[in-house]
mmCIF file of C-alpha atoms and ligand atoms in Angstrom:
data_model
loop_
_atom_site.group_PDB
_atom_site.id
_atom_site.type_symbol
_atom_site.label_atom_id
_atom_site.label_comp_id
_atom_site.label_asym_id
_atom_site.label_seq_id
_atom_site.Cartn_x
_atom_site.Cartn_y
_atom_site.Cartn_z
ATOM 1 C CA MET A 1 0.139 -0.070 -0.071
ATOM 2 C CA SER A 2 1.107 3.467 -0.667
ATOM 3 C CA LEU A 3 0.231 6.677 1.348
ATOM 4 C CA ASP A 4 -2.101 7.809 -1.315
ATOM 5 C CA THR A 5 -4.205 4.496 -1.100
ATOM 6 C CA LEU A 6 -4.133 4.937 2.702
ATOM 7 C CA LYS A 7 -5.659 8.394 2.280
ATOM 8 C CA ALA A 8 -8.466 7.264 0.090
ATOM 9 C CA ALA A 9 -9.172 4.374 2.361
ATOM 10 C CA LEU A 10 -9.249 6.565 5.543
ATOM 11 C CA ALA A 11 -11.616 9.070 3.876
ATOM 12 C CA ALA A 12 -14.141 6.435 3.654
ATOM 13 C CA VAL A 13 -14.059 5.626 7.388
ATOM 14 C CA PRO A 14 -16.613 7.354 9.686
ATOM 15 C CA ASP A 15 -14.516 7.057 12.751
ATOM 16 C CA PRO A 16 -11.641 9.686 13.195
ATOM 17 C CA MET A 17 -8.368 8.267 11.800
ATOM 18 C CA ILE A 18 -4.888 9.780 11.778
ATOM 19 C CA PHE A 19 -1.696 8.561 10.241
ATOM 20 C CA ILE A 20 1.680 9.699 11.786
ATOM 21 C CA ASP A 21 4.713 9.317 9.530
ATOM 22 C CA GLY A 22 8.247 8.168 10.293
ATOM 23 C CA ALA A 23 9.261 11.850 11.250
ATOM 24 C CA GLY A 24 6.397 12.025 13.873
ATOM 25 C CA LEU A 25 4.302 14.351 11.831
ATOM 26 C CA ILE A 26 0.582 14.024 11.108
ATOM 27 C CA ALA A 27 0.531 13.023 7.461
ATOM 28 C CA GLU A 28 -3.150 12.246 7.098
ATOM 29 C CA ALA A 29 -6.130 12.945 9.204
ATOM 30 C CA ASN A 30 -9.488 11.792 7.684
ATOM 31 C CA PRO A 31 -12.722 14.186 7.819
ATOM 32 C CA ALA A 32 -13.876 12.802 11.126
ATOM 33 C CA ALA A 33 -10.391 13.460 12.725
ATOM 34 C CA GLU A 34 -10.314 17.003 11.274
ATOM 35 C CA ALA A 35 -13.811 17.462 12.807
ATOM 36 C CA LEU A 36 -12.603 16.338 16.128
ATOM 37 C CA PHE A 37 -9.086 18.146 16.326
ATOM 38 C CA GLY A 38 -9.391 20.854 13.587
ATOM 39 C CA THR A 39 -7.545 21.026 10.359
ATOM 40 C CA TRP A 40 -4.503 22.914 11.871
ATOM 41 C CA ILE A 41 -3.101 19.391 13.031
ATOM 42 C CA MET A 42 -1.980 18.482 9.476
ATOM 43 C CA ARG A 43 1.829 18.320 9.252
ATOM 44 C CA ARG A 44 2.101 19.104 12.938
ATOM 45 C CA SER A 45 4.046 16.938 15.344
ATOM 46 C CA TYR A 46 1.838 14.442 17.022
ATOM 47 C CA VAL A 47 2.922 15.395 20.314
ATOM 48 C CA ALA A 48 1.608 19.038 19.762
ATOM 49 C CA ALA A 49 -1.428 17.849 18.172
ATOM 50 C CA LEU A 50 -2.652 15.185 20.462
ATOM 51 C CA ARG A 51 -1.200 16.438 23.787
ATOM 52 C CA GLN A 52 -2.313 13.588 26.062
ATOM 53 C CA PRO A 53 0.568 11.589 27.592
ATOM 54 C CA ALA A 54 -1.055 8.128 27.672
ATOM 55 C CA LEU A 55 -1.670 8.368 23.969
ATOM 56 C CA ILE A 56 1.818 10.064 23.212
ATOM 57 C CA ASP A 57 3.680 7.419 25.156
ATOM 58 C CA ARG A 58 1.805 4.574 23.346
ATOM 59 C CA ILE A 59 2.628 6.081 19.915
ATOM 60 C CA GLU A 60 6.189 6.562 20.938
ATOM 61 C CA ALA A 61 6.417 2.975 21.951
ATOM 62 C CA VAL A 62 4.749 1.686 18.911
ATOM 63 C CA SER A 63 7.089 3.546 16.639
ATOM 64 C CA ARG A 64 10.056 2.050 18.409
ATOM 65 C CA GLY A 65 8.503 -1.317 17.574
ATOM 66 C CA VAL A 66 7.595 -2.101 21.166
ATOM 67 C CA GLU A 67 3.909 -2.874 21.372
ATOM 68 C CA GLY A 68 0.646 -2.003 19.668
ATOM 69 C CA GLY A 69 -2.700 -1.823 21.402
ATOM 70 C CA ASP A 70 -5.517 0.340 22.843
ATOM 71 C CA VAL A 71 -5.299 3.511 25.050
ATOM 72 C CA ARG A 72 -8.029 5.672 26.326
ATOM 73 C CA PHE A 73 -8.415 9.265 25.281
ATOM 74 C CA THR A 74 -10.852 11.800 26.428
ATOM 75 C CA LYS A 75 -11.787 14.922 24.671
ATOM 76 C CA PRO A 76 -13.744 17.706 26.617
ATOM 77 C CA ASP A 77 -16.690 19.093 24.735
ATOM 78 C CA PRO A 78 -19.531 21.472 25.697
ATOM 79 C CA ALA A 79 -21.842 18.591 26.804
ATOM 80 C CA GLY A 80 -19.180 16.851 29.177
ATOM 81 C CA GLU A 81 -16.503 14.762 27.481
ATOM 82 C CA THR A 82 -16.328 12.222 24.892
ATOM 83 C CA VAL A 83 -14.395 9.045 25.629
ATOM 84 C CA PHE A 84 -12.394 7.253 22.940
ATOM 85 C CA ARG A 85 -10.672 3.911 22.649
ATOM 86 C CA VAL A 86 -7.755 4.506 20.483
ATOM 87 C CA ARG A 87 -6.120 1.553 18.586
ATOM 88 C CA VAL A 88 -2.455 2.330 17.786
ATOM 89 C CA THR A 89 -1.081 0.191 15.025
ATOM 90 C CA PRO A 90 2.377 0.263 13.264
ATOM 91 C CA MET A 91 2.469 0.419 9.584
ATOM 92 C CA THR A 92 5.238 -0.304 6.843
ATOM 93 C CA PHE A 93 4.756 0.773 3.287
ATOM 94 C CA GLU A 94 5.683 -0.843 0.036
ATOM 95 C CA ASP A 95 8.724 1.683 -0.161
ATOM 96 C CA LYS A 96 9.830 0.500 3.291
ATOM 97 C CA SER A 97 8.820 3.839 4.832
ATOM 98 C CA THR A 98 6.972 3.336 8.177
ATOM 99 C CA GLY A 99 4.268 5.200 10.441
ATOM 100 C CA VAL A 100 1.685 4.710 12.952
ATOM 101 C CA LEU A 101 -2.022 4.588 12.409
ATOM 102 C CA LEU A 102 -4.513 5.692 15.121
ATOM 103 C CA HIS A 103 -8.096 4.585 15.017
ATOM 104 C CA PHE A 104 -10.624 6.549 17.507
ATOM 105 C CA SER A 105 -13.640 4.620 18.492
ATOM 106 C CA ASP A 106 -16.226 6.584 20.694
ATOM 107 C CA VAL A 107 -16.848 4.482 23.922
ATOM 108 C CA SER A 108 -18.847 7.272 25.755
ATOM 109 C CA HIS A 109 -22.031 5.209 25.508
ATOM 110 C CA LEU A 110 -20.386 1.974 26.947
ATOM 111 C CA GLN A 111 -18.959 4.086 29.795
ATOM 112 C CA ASP A 112 -22.630 5.439 30.625
ATOM 113 C CA ALA A 113 -23.872 2.039 30.497
ATOM 114 C CA GLU A 114 -21.247 0.757 32.798
ATOM 115 C CA GLU A 115 -21.737 3.588 35.285
ATOM 116 C CA MET A 116 -25.572 2.722 35.294
ATOM 117 C CA ARG A 117 -24.812 -1.055 36.055
ATOM 118 C CA ARG A 118 -22.622 0.058 38.863
ATOM 119 C CA ASP A 119 -25.334 2.228 40.340
ATOM 120 C CA PHE A 120 -27.833 -0.417 40.057
ATOM 121 C CA VAL A 121 -26.005 -3.124 41.765
ATOM 122 C CA ALA A 122 -25.147 -0.542 44.587
ATOM 123 C CA ASN A 123 -28.712 0.377 44.848
ATOM 124 C CA VAL A 124 -29.847 -3.328 45.009
ATOM 125 C CA SER A 125 -27.393 -4.315 47.518
ATOM 126 C CA HIS A 126 -28.364 -1.301 49.826
ATOM 127 C CA GLU A 127 -32.045 -2.150 49.568
ATOM 128 C CA LEU A 128 -31.495 -5.794 50.337
ATOM 129 C CA ARG A 129 -29.125 -5.051 53.200
ATOM 130 C CA SER A 130 -31.394 -3.222 55.705
ATOM 131 C CA PRO A 131 -34.106 -5.999 55.933
ATOM 132 C CA LEU A 132 -31.221 -8.551 56.091
ATOM 133 C CA THR A 133 -29.520 -6.764 58.943
ATOM 134 C CA ALA A 134 -32.880 -6.588 60.683
ATOM 135 C CA LEU A 135 -33.516 -10.132 60.242
ATOM 136 C CA MET A 136 -29.951 -11.190 61.591
ATOM 137 C CA GLY A 137 -30.442 -8.915 64.529
ATOM 138 C CA PHE A 138 -33.793 -10.615 65.508
ATOM 139 C CA ILE A 139 -32.465 -14.041 65.006
ATOM 140 C CA GLU A 140 -29.489 -13.205 67.411
ATOM 141 C CA THR A 141 -32.101 -11.789 70.019
ATOM 142 C CA LEU A 142 -34.348 -14.791 69.653
ATOM 143 C CA ARG A 143 -31.458 -16.968 70.401
ATOM 144 C CA GLY A 144 -30.433 -15.031 73.448
ATOM 145 C CA PRO A 145 -32.539 -12.965 75.655
ATOM 146 C CA ALA A 146 -35.876 -13.378 74.074
ATOM 147 C CA ARG A 147 -35.729 -17.233 74.006
ATOM 148 C CA GLU A 148 -38.096 -17.889 76.959
ATOM 149 C CA ASP A 149 -40.575 -14.940 76.436
ATOM 150 C CA ALA A 150 -43.514 -16.239 74.303
ATOM 151 C CA GLU A 151 -44.890 -12.700 73.725
ATOM 152 C CA VAL A 152 -41.726 -11.006 72.734
ATOM 153 C CA ARG A 153 -40.985 -13.907 70.375
ATOM 154 C CA ASP A 154 -44.267 -13.487 68.663
ATOM 155 C CA HIS A 155 -43.662 -9.803 68.269
ATOM 156 C CA PHE A 156 -40.163 -10.356 66.964
ATOM 157 C CA LEU A 157 -41.424 -13.014 64.558
ATOM 158 C CA SER A 158 -43.956 -10.784 63.118
ATOM 159 C CA ILE A 159 -41.429 -8.186 62.269
ATOM 160 C CA MET A 160 -39.207 -10.837 60.730
ATOM 161 C CA GLU A 161 -42.227 -11.796 58.484
ATOM 162 C CA GLU A 162 -42.382 -8.129 57.368
ATOM 163 C CA GLN A 163 -38.891 -7.840 56.617
ATOM 164 C CA SER A 164 -38.718 -11.169 54.756
ATOM 165 C CA SER A 165 -41.716 -10.107 52.597
ATOM 166 C CA ARG A 166 -40.037 -6.886 51.807
ATOM 167 C CA MET A 167 -37.085 -8.799 50.486
ATOM 168 C CA ASN A 168 -39.364 -11.083 48.630
ATOM 169 C CA ARG A 169 -41.278 -8.353 46.974
ATOM 170 C CA LEU A 170 -37.973 -6.625 46.162
ATOM 171 C CA VAL A 171 -36.660 -9.889 44.328
ATOM 172 C CA GLY A 172 -40.038 -10.260 42.557
ATOM 173 C CA ASP A 173 -39.918 -6.659 41.131
ATOM 174 C CA LEU A 174 -36.205 -7.142 40.092
ATOM 175 C CA LEU A 175 -37.126 -10.317 38.262
ATOM 176 C CA SER A 176 -40.120 -8.696 36.830
ATOM 177 C CA LEU A 177 -38.030 -5.806 35.567
ATOM 178 C CA SER A 178 -35.418 -8.089 34.095
ATOM 179 C CA ARG A 179 -38.150 -10.064 32.302
ATOM 180 C CA VAL A 180 -39.731 -6.846 30.907
ATOM 181 C CA GLU A 181 -36.451 -5.571 29.710
ATOM 182 C CA SER A 182 -35.553 -8.664 27.961
ATOM 183 C CA GLU A 183 -38.791 -8.639 26.097
ATOM 184 C CA GLU A 184 -38.773 -5.086 25.265
ATOM 185 C CA ARG A 185 -38.190 -5.462 21.584
ATOM 186 C CA LEU A 186 -40.744 -8.137 21.087
ATOM 187 C CA ARG A 187 -43.967 -6.958 19.754
ATOM 188 C CA PRO A 188 -47.073 -7.912 22.016
ATOM 189 C CA SER A 189 -49.588 -10.008 20.004
ATOM 190 C CA GLU A 190 -52.709 -10.623 22.193
ATOM 191 C CA ASP A 191 -56.016 -8.691 21.657
ATOM 192 C CA VAL A 192 -56.759 -7.005 25.007
ATOM 193 C CA ASP A 193 -59.993 -5.274 26.072
ATOM 194 C CA LEU A 194 -58.463 -2.549 28.134
ATOM 195 C CA ASN A 195 -61.812 -1.695 29.772
ATOM 196 C CA ALA A 196 -62.388 -5.343 31.054
ATOM 197 C CA LEU A 197 -58.682 -5.408 32.182
ATOM 198 C CA VAL A 198 -59.018 -2.178 34.134
ATOM 199 C CA ASN A 199 -62.235 -3.383 35.657
ATOM 200 C CA GLY A 200 -60.441 -6.397 36.713
ATOM 201 C CA VAL A 201 -57.873 -4.304 38.413
ATOM 202 C CA VAL A 202 -60.459 -2.179 40.264
ATOM 203 C CA VAL A 203 -62.250 -5.408 41.519
ATOM 204 C CA THR A 204 -58.978 -6.753 42.780
ATOM 205 C CA LEU A 205 -57.892 -3.422 44.620
ATOM 206 C CA ARG A 206 -61.413 -2.609 45.845
ATOM 207 C CA PRO A 207 -61.042 -4.259 49.381
ATOM 208 C CA GLN A 208 -57.719 -2.265 49.867
ATOM 209 C CA ALA A 209 -59.511 0.900 48.803
ATOM 210 C CA GLU A 210 -62.470 0.278 51.231
ATOM 211 C CA ASP A 211 -60.008 -0.451 54.020
ATOM 212 C CA GLN A 212 -58.547 2.992 53.700
ATOM 213 C CA GLY A 213 -61.945 4.573 52.926
ATOM 214 C CA SER A 214 -61.057 5.567 49.531
ATOM 215 C CA ALA A 215 -63.652 5.565 46.642
ATOM 216 C CA LEU A 216 -62.100 3.704 43.689
ATOM 217 C CA THR A 217 -64.108 4.171 40.361
ATOM 218 C CA ILE A 218 -63.936 3.682 36.693
ATOM 219 C CA ALA A 219 -65.025 6.164 34.258
ATOM 220 C CA ALA A 220 -65.325 5.112 30.637
ATOM 221 C CA GLU A 221 -67.234 6.472 27.637
ATOM 222 C CA PRO A 222 -68.978 3.862 25.761
ATOM 223 C CA GLY A 223 -66.764 2.599 22.941
ATOM 224 C CA ASP A 224 -64.319 -0.271 21.903
ATOM 225 C CA TYR A 225 -61.184 -0.399 23.884
ATOM 226 C CA THR A 226 -59.507 -3.214 22.391
ATOM 227 C CA ILE A 227 -55.737 -2.955 21.702
ATOM 228 C CA ARG A 228 -52.967 -5.242 20.858
ATOM 229 C CA GLY A 229 -50.992 -5.999 23.911
ATOM 230 C CA ASP A 230 -49.664 -8.275 26.578
ATOM 231 C CA ARG A 231 -52.495 -8.952 29.135
ATOM 232 C CA ASP A 232 -50.278 -9.700 32.134
ATOM 233 C CA GLN A 233 -47.978 -6.943 31.571
ATOM 234 C CA LEU A 234 -50.938 -4.396 30.946
ATOM 235 C CA THR A 235 -52.389 -5.615 34.339
ATOM 236 C CA GLN A 236 -49.071 -4.933 36.049
ATOM 237 C CA VAL A 237 -49.070 -1.303 34.714
ATOM 238 C CA PHE A 238 -52.565 -0.565 35.985
ATOM 239 C CA MET A 239 -52.266 -2.340 39.208
ATOM 240 C CA ASN A 240 -48.952 -0.448 39.970
ATOM 241 C CA LEU A 241 -50.509 2.814 39.036
ATOM 242 C CA ALA A 242 -53.751 2.286 40.975
ATOM 243 C CA GLU A 243 -51.941 1.021 43.968
ATOM 244 C CA ASN A 244 -49.613 4.076 43.860
ATOM 245 C CA ALA A 245 -52.584 6.485 43.610
ATOM 246 C CA LEU A 246 -54.215 4.715 46.720
ATOM 247 C CA LYS A 247 -51.112 4.680 48.760
ATOM 248 C CA TYR A 248 -49.818 8.133 48.002
ATOM 249 C CA GLY A 249 -53.123 9.757 47.373
ATOM 250 C CA GLY A 250 -53.900 8.903 50.862
ATOM 251 C CA ALA A 251 -56.689 7.528 52.979
ATOM 252 C CA GLY A 252 -60.224 8.822 52.080
ATOM 253 C CA ARG A 253 -59.258 10.405 48.969
ATOM 254 C CA PRO A 254 -60.816 9.086 45.792
ATOM 255 C CA VAL A 255 -59.024 7.539 42.979
ATOM 256 C CA THR A 256 -60.432 7.261 39.450
ATOM 257 C CA LEU A 257 -59.535 5.418 36.256
ATOM 258 C CA ALA A 258 -60.666 7.053 33.385
ATOM 259 C CA LEU A 259 -60.714 5.718 29.910
ATOM 260 C CA HIS A 260 -60.923 7.172 26.500
ATOM 261 C CA ALA A 261 -60.443 6.257 23.023
ATOM 262 C CA GLY A 262 -59.226 8.835 20.490
ATOM 263 C CA GLU A 263 -56.693 9.915 17.768
ATOM 264 C CA GLY A 264 -53.066 10.027 18.753
ATOM 265 C CA ARG A 265 -50.653 12.751 17.554
ATOM 266 C CA GLY A 266 -47.034 12.927 16.712
ATOM 267 C CA ALA A 267 -45.333 9.538 17.290
ATOM 268 C CA LEU A 268 -48.693 8.097 18.291
ATOM 269 C CA LYS A 269 -50.413 9.090 15.041
ATOM 270 C CA GLY A 270 -53.510 6.806 14.620
ATOM 271 C CA PRO A 271 -56.138 5.303 16.965
ATOM 272 C CA VAL A 272 -55.156 5.153 20.596
ATOM 273 C CA VAL A 273 -56.609 4.468 23.970
ATOM 274 C CA THR A 274 -55.630 6.537 27.044
ATOM 275 C CA VAL A 275 -56.023 5.452 30.617
ATOM 276 C CA ASP A 276 -55.789 8.259 33.218
ATOM 277 C CA VAL A 277 -55.094 7.160 36.899
ATOM 278 C CA ILE A 278 -56.217 10.121 38.852
ATOM 279 C CA ASP A 279 -55.712 10.684 42.588
ATOM 280 C CA ARG A 280 -56.614 13.713 44.691
ATOM 281 C CA GLY A 281 -53.543 13.485 47.038
ATOM 282 C CA ASN A 282 -50.915 16.075 47.881
ATOM 283 C CA GLY A 283 -49.376 15.881 44.521
ATOM 284 C CA ILE A 284 -45.604 15.674 43.372
ATOM 285 C CA GLU A 285 -43.333 18.620 43.045
ATOM 286 C CA ALA A 286 -42.526 19.357 39.454
ATOM 287 C CA LEU A 287 -38.673 18.750 39.878
ATOM 288 C CA HIS A 288 -39.211 15.144 40.730
ATOM 289 C CA LEU A 289 -41.687 14.355 37.759
ATOM 290 C CA PRO A 290 -39.003 13.562 35.031
ATOM 291 C CA ARG A 291 -36.986 11.252 37.393
ATOM 292 C CA LEU A 292 -39.944 9.231 38.974
ATOM 293 C CA THR A 293 -39.537 6.293 36.319
ATOM 294 C CA GLU A 294 -35.950 5.817 37.374
ATOM 295 C CA ARG A 295 -35.083 2.683 39.211
ATOM 296 C CA PHE A 296 -35.246 3.205 43.002
ATOM 297 C CA TYR A 297 -36.078 6.890 42.777
ATOM 298 C CA ARG A 298 -38.751 7.841 45.384
ATOM 299 C CA VAL A 299 -39.733 11.369 46.467
ATOM 300 C CA ASP A 300 -39.861 10.133 50.151
ATOM 301 C CA SER A 301 -37.929 7.044 50.572
ATOM 302 C CA HIS A 302 -38.856 6.637 54.143
ATOM 303 C CA ARG A 303 -42.605 6.801 53.304
ATOM 304 C CA SER A 304 -42.380 4.456 50.335
ATOM 305 C CA ARG A 305 -40.617 1.937 52.457
ATOM 306 C CA GLU A 306 -42.986 2.271 55.192
ATOM 307 C CA MET A 307 -45.730 1.432 52.717
ATOM 308 C CA GLY A 308 -43.945 -1.664 51.279
ATOM 309 C CA GLY A 309 -42.791 0.292 48.283
ATOM 310 C CA THR A 310 -39.628 -1.032 46.349
ATOM 311 C CA GLY A 311 -39.035 2.039 44.064
ATOM 312 C CA LEU A 312 -39.281 -0.181 41.028
ATOM 313 C CA GLY A 313 -43.067 -0.061 40.180
ATOM 314 C CA LEU A 314 -42.761 2.886 37.718
ATOM 315 C CA ALA A 315 -39.499 1.788 36.245
ATOM 316 C CA ILE A 316 -41.385 -1.412 35.211
ATOM 317 C CA VAL A 317 -44.528 0.614 34.163
ATOM 318 C CA LYS A 318 -42.260 2.596 31.927
ATOM 319 C CA HIS A 319 -40.585 -0.460 30.210
ATOM 320 C CA ILE A 320 -44.075 -2.155 29.565
ATOM 321 C CA VAL A 321 -45.500 1.051 28.084
ATOM 322 C CA ASN A 322 -42.315 1.196 25.949
ATOM 323 C CA ARG A 323 -42.854 -2.288 24.754
ATOM 324 C CA HIS A 324 -46.300 -1.284 23.717
ATOM 325 C CA ARG A 325 -45.070 1.693 21.855
ATOM 326 C CA GLY A 326 -47.179 3.815 24.166
ATOM 327 C CA ARG A 327 -46.431 6.807 26.193
ATOM 328 C CA LEU A 328 -46.569 7.630 30.004
ATOM 329 C CA LYS A 329 -47.415 11.218 30.958
ATOM 330 C CA ILE A 330 -47.233 12.446 34.567
ATOM 331 C CA SER A 331 -48.764 15.653 35.747
ATOM 332 C CA SER A 332 -49.345 16.747 39.149
ATOM 333 C CA GLU A 333 -50.241 19.942 40.994
ATOM 334 C CA LYS A 334 -49.064 20.396 44.593
ATOM 335 C CA GLY A 335 -52.040 19.992 46.810
ATOM 336 C CA ARG A 336 -54.529 18.789 44.199
ATOM 337 C CA GLY A 337 -53.451 15.428 43.178
ATOM 338 C CA SER A 338 -51.468 13.570 40.443
ATOM 339 C CA THR A 339 -52.648 12.161 36.917
ATOM 340 C CA PHE A 340 -50.664 9.218 35.505
ATOM 341 C CA SER A 341 -51.627 9.059 31.929
ATOM 342 C CA VAL A 342 -50.981 5.890 29.799
ATOM 343 C CA THR A 343 -51.538 6.265 26.022
ATOM 344 C CA LEU A 344 -51.364 3.124 23.866
ATOM 345 C CA PRO A 345 -51.840 2.664 20.225
ATOM 346 C CA ARG A 346 -54.636 0.252 19.199
ATOM 347 C CA SER A 347 -52.479 -1.736 16.825
HETATM 348 N N1 ADP B 1 -49.863 8.914 42.756
HETATM 349 C C1 ADP B 1 -48.741 9.393 43.359
HETATM 350 N N2 ADP B 1 -48.715 10.504 44.041
HETATM 351 C C2 ADP B 1 -47.594 10.843 44.640
HETATM 352 N N3 ADP B 1 -46.389 10.246 44.552
HETATM 353 C C3 ADP B 1 -46.256 9.176 43.954
HETATM 354 C C4 ADP B 1 -47.437 8.726 43.135
HETATM 355 N N4 ADP B 1 -47.141 7.618 42.437
HETATM 356 C C5 ADP B 1 -45.645 7.393 42.761
HETATM 357 N N5 ADP B 1 -45.260 8.422 43.555
HETATM 358 C C6 ADP B 1 -43.927 8.790 43.905
HETATM 359 O O1 ADP B 1 -43.027 7.868 42.958
HETATM 360 C C7 ADP B 1 -42.061 7.128 43.678
HETATM 361 C C8 ADP B 1 -41.826 5.804 42.767
HETATM 362 O O2 ADP B 1 -42.996 5.048 42.509
HETATM 363 P P1 ADP B 1 -42.707 3.489 42.332
HETATM 364 O O3 ADP B 1 -41.723 3.493 41.269
HETATM 365 O O4 ADP B 1 -44.053 2.786 42.206
HETATM 366 O O5 ADP B 1 -42.097 2.968 43.765
HETATM 367 P P2 ADP B 1 -42.755 2.659 45.137
HETATM 368 O O6 ADP B 1 -44.242 2.844 45.163
HETATM 369 O O7 ADP B 1 -42.262 1.121 45.295
HETATM 370 O O8 ADP B 1 -42.134 3.625 46.155
HETATM 371 C C9 ADP B 1 -42.808 6.719 44.993
HETATM 372 O O9 ADP B 1 -41.972 6.312 45.920
HETATM 373 C C10 ADP B 1 -43.607 7.994 45.285
HETATM 374 O O10 ADP B 1 -42.740 8.885 45.919
HETATM 375 MG MG1 MG B 2 -45.391 1.782 43.550
#
């Protein structure tokens, strides 16, 4: 190969690529590299043009014939920084001249995914640890001081039961989240009558609503509410939303599930069905709204835990709605209540 053929080849590569000649000057930078570094780098020394020690050391080593390989390179930009993995490869041309080829691949997205994974593991461990610590403490006490006292024993056992159900709910929600995530790209294929489904949810939750003195009702205009969906997952969506409305809406406050069919706009163009889950609780401050569907995000984590929440409900809802190519919209007014609105395309 000659330098000219190399130039032509590099021009066709979408990633930034740079060729450094035997004299240590930048002999070629493809359009993506020029966009990244600027056109001024042509014919400059690579030390001046690239500046980062790790990369410069590696290029130097490769040109001495020591070793090729990858090195990280970060480029600050207005939105933070872009992280590249740079492959540094030695080259020899037909005329025996040599040089070093750099290939930059953008790995920022991998970086983000890795960070999310680490956060998630830390969160799960944290959530499991407190009930586990409580359980261990009570086992200890039951073995020792409380051994002979039947009343204390019963009291501790009931707390232990509560803590283990909390762990059980958490594990259940984690499994459900991972199942929903793995199916997210699979299109649902059942015909589901949303009106009947939402009725089922209301019947299931009615005893809980009555216990807390909240009226739980459905409002549906007459019409056809059949959509293409996954029955179990959609049941999970409306169970989660209605349970939240009851829990966070508060005792004695009504909860309504309102259905209407209509025409969608924008990305949801075509016939759609919308279900609004409306509560008359204290509402949610605007700053929390965009984050509610993040895993483990809670407005008041103490209150959520006290009510048996895992902080995963809305994350699961969001994934299921995405799988159905629908949209979840949350609106809330402090002191007046919240509406969680799910819009689903009919086919
Ligand atoms: N209807 C609602 N009214 C007020 N806050 C709500 C409502 N629904 C959800 N939230 C807030 O969103 C958080 C996340 O909800 P979710 O993911 O279902 O978790 P969980 O209910 O397990 O805490 C809750 O902890 C609560 O702070
Ligand atoms: Mg919930």
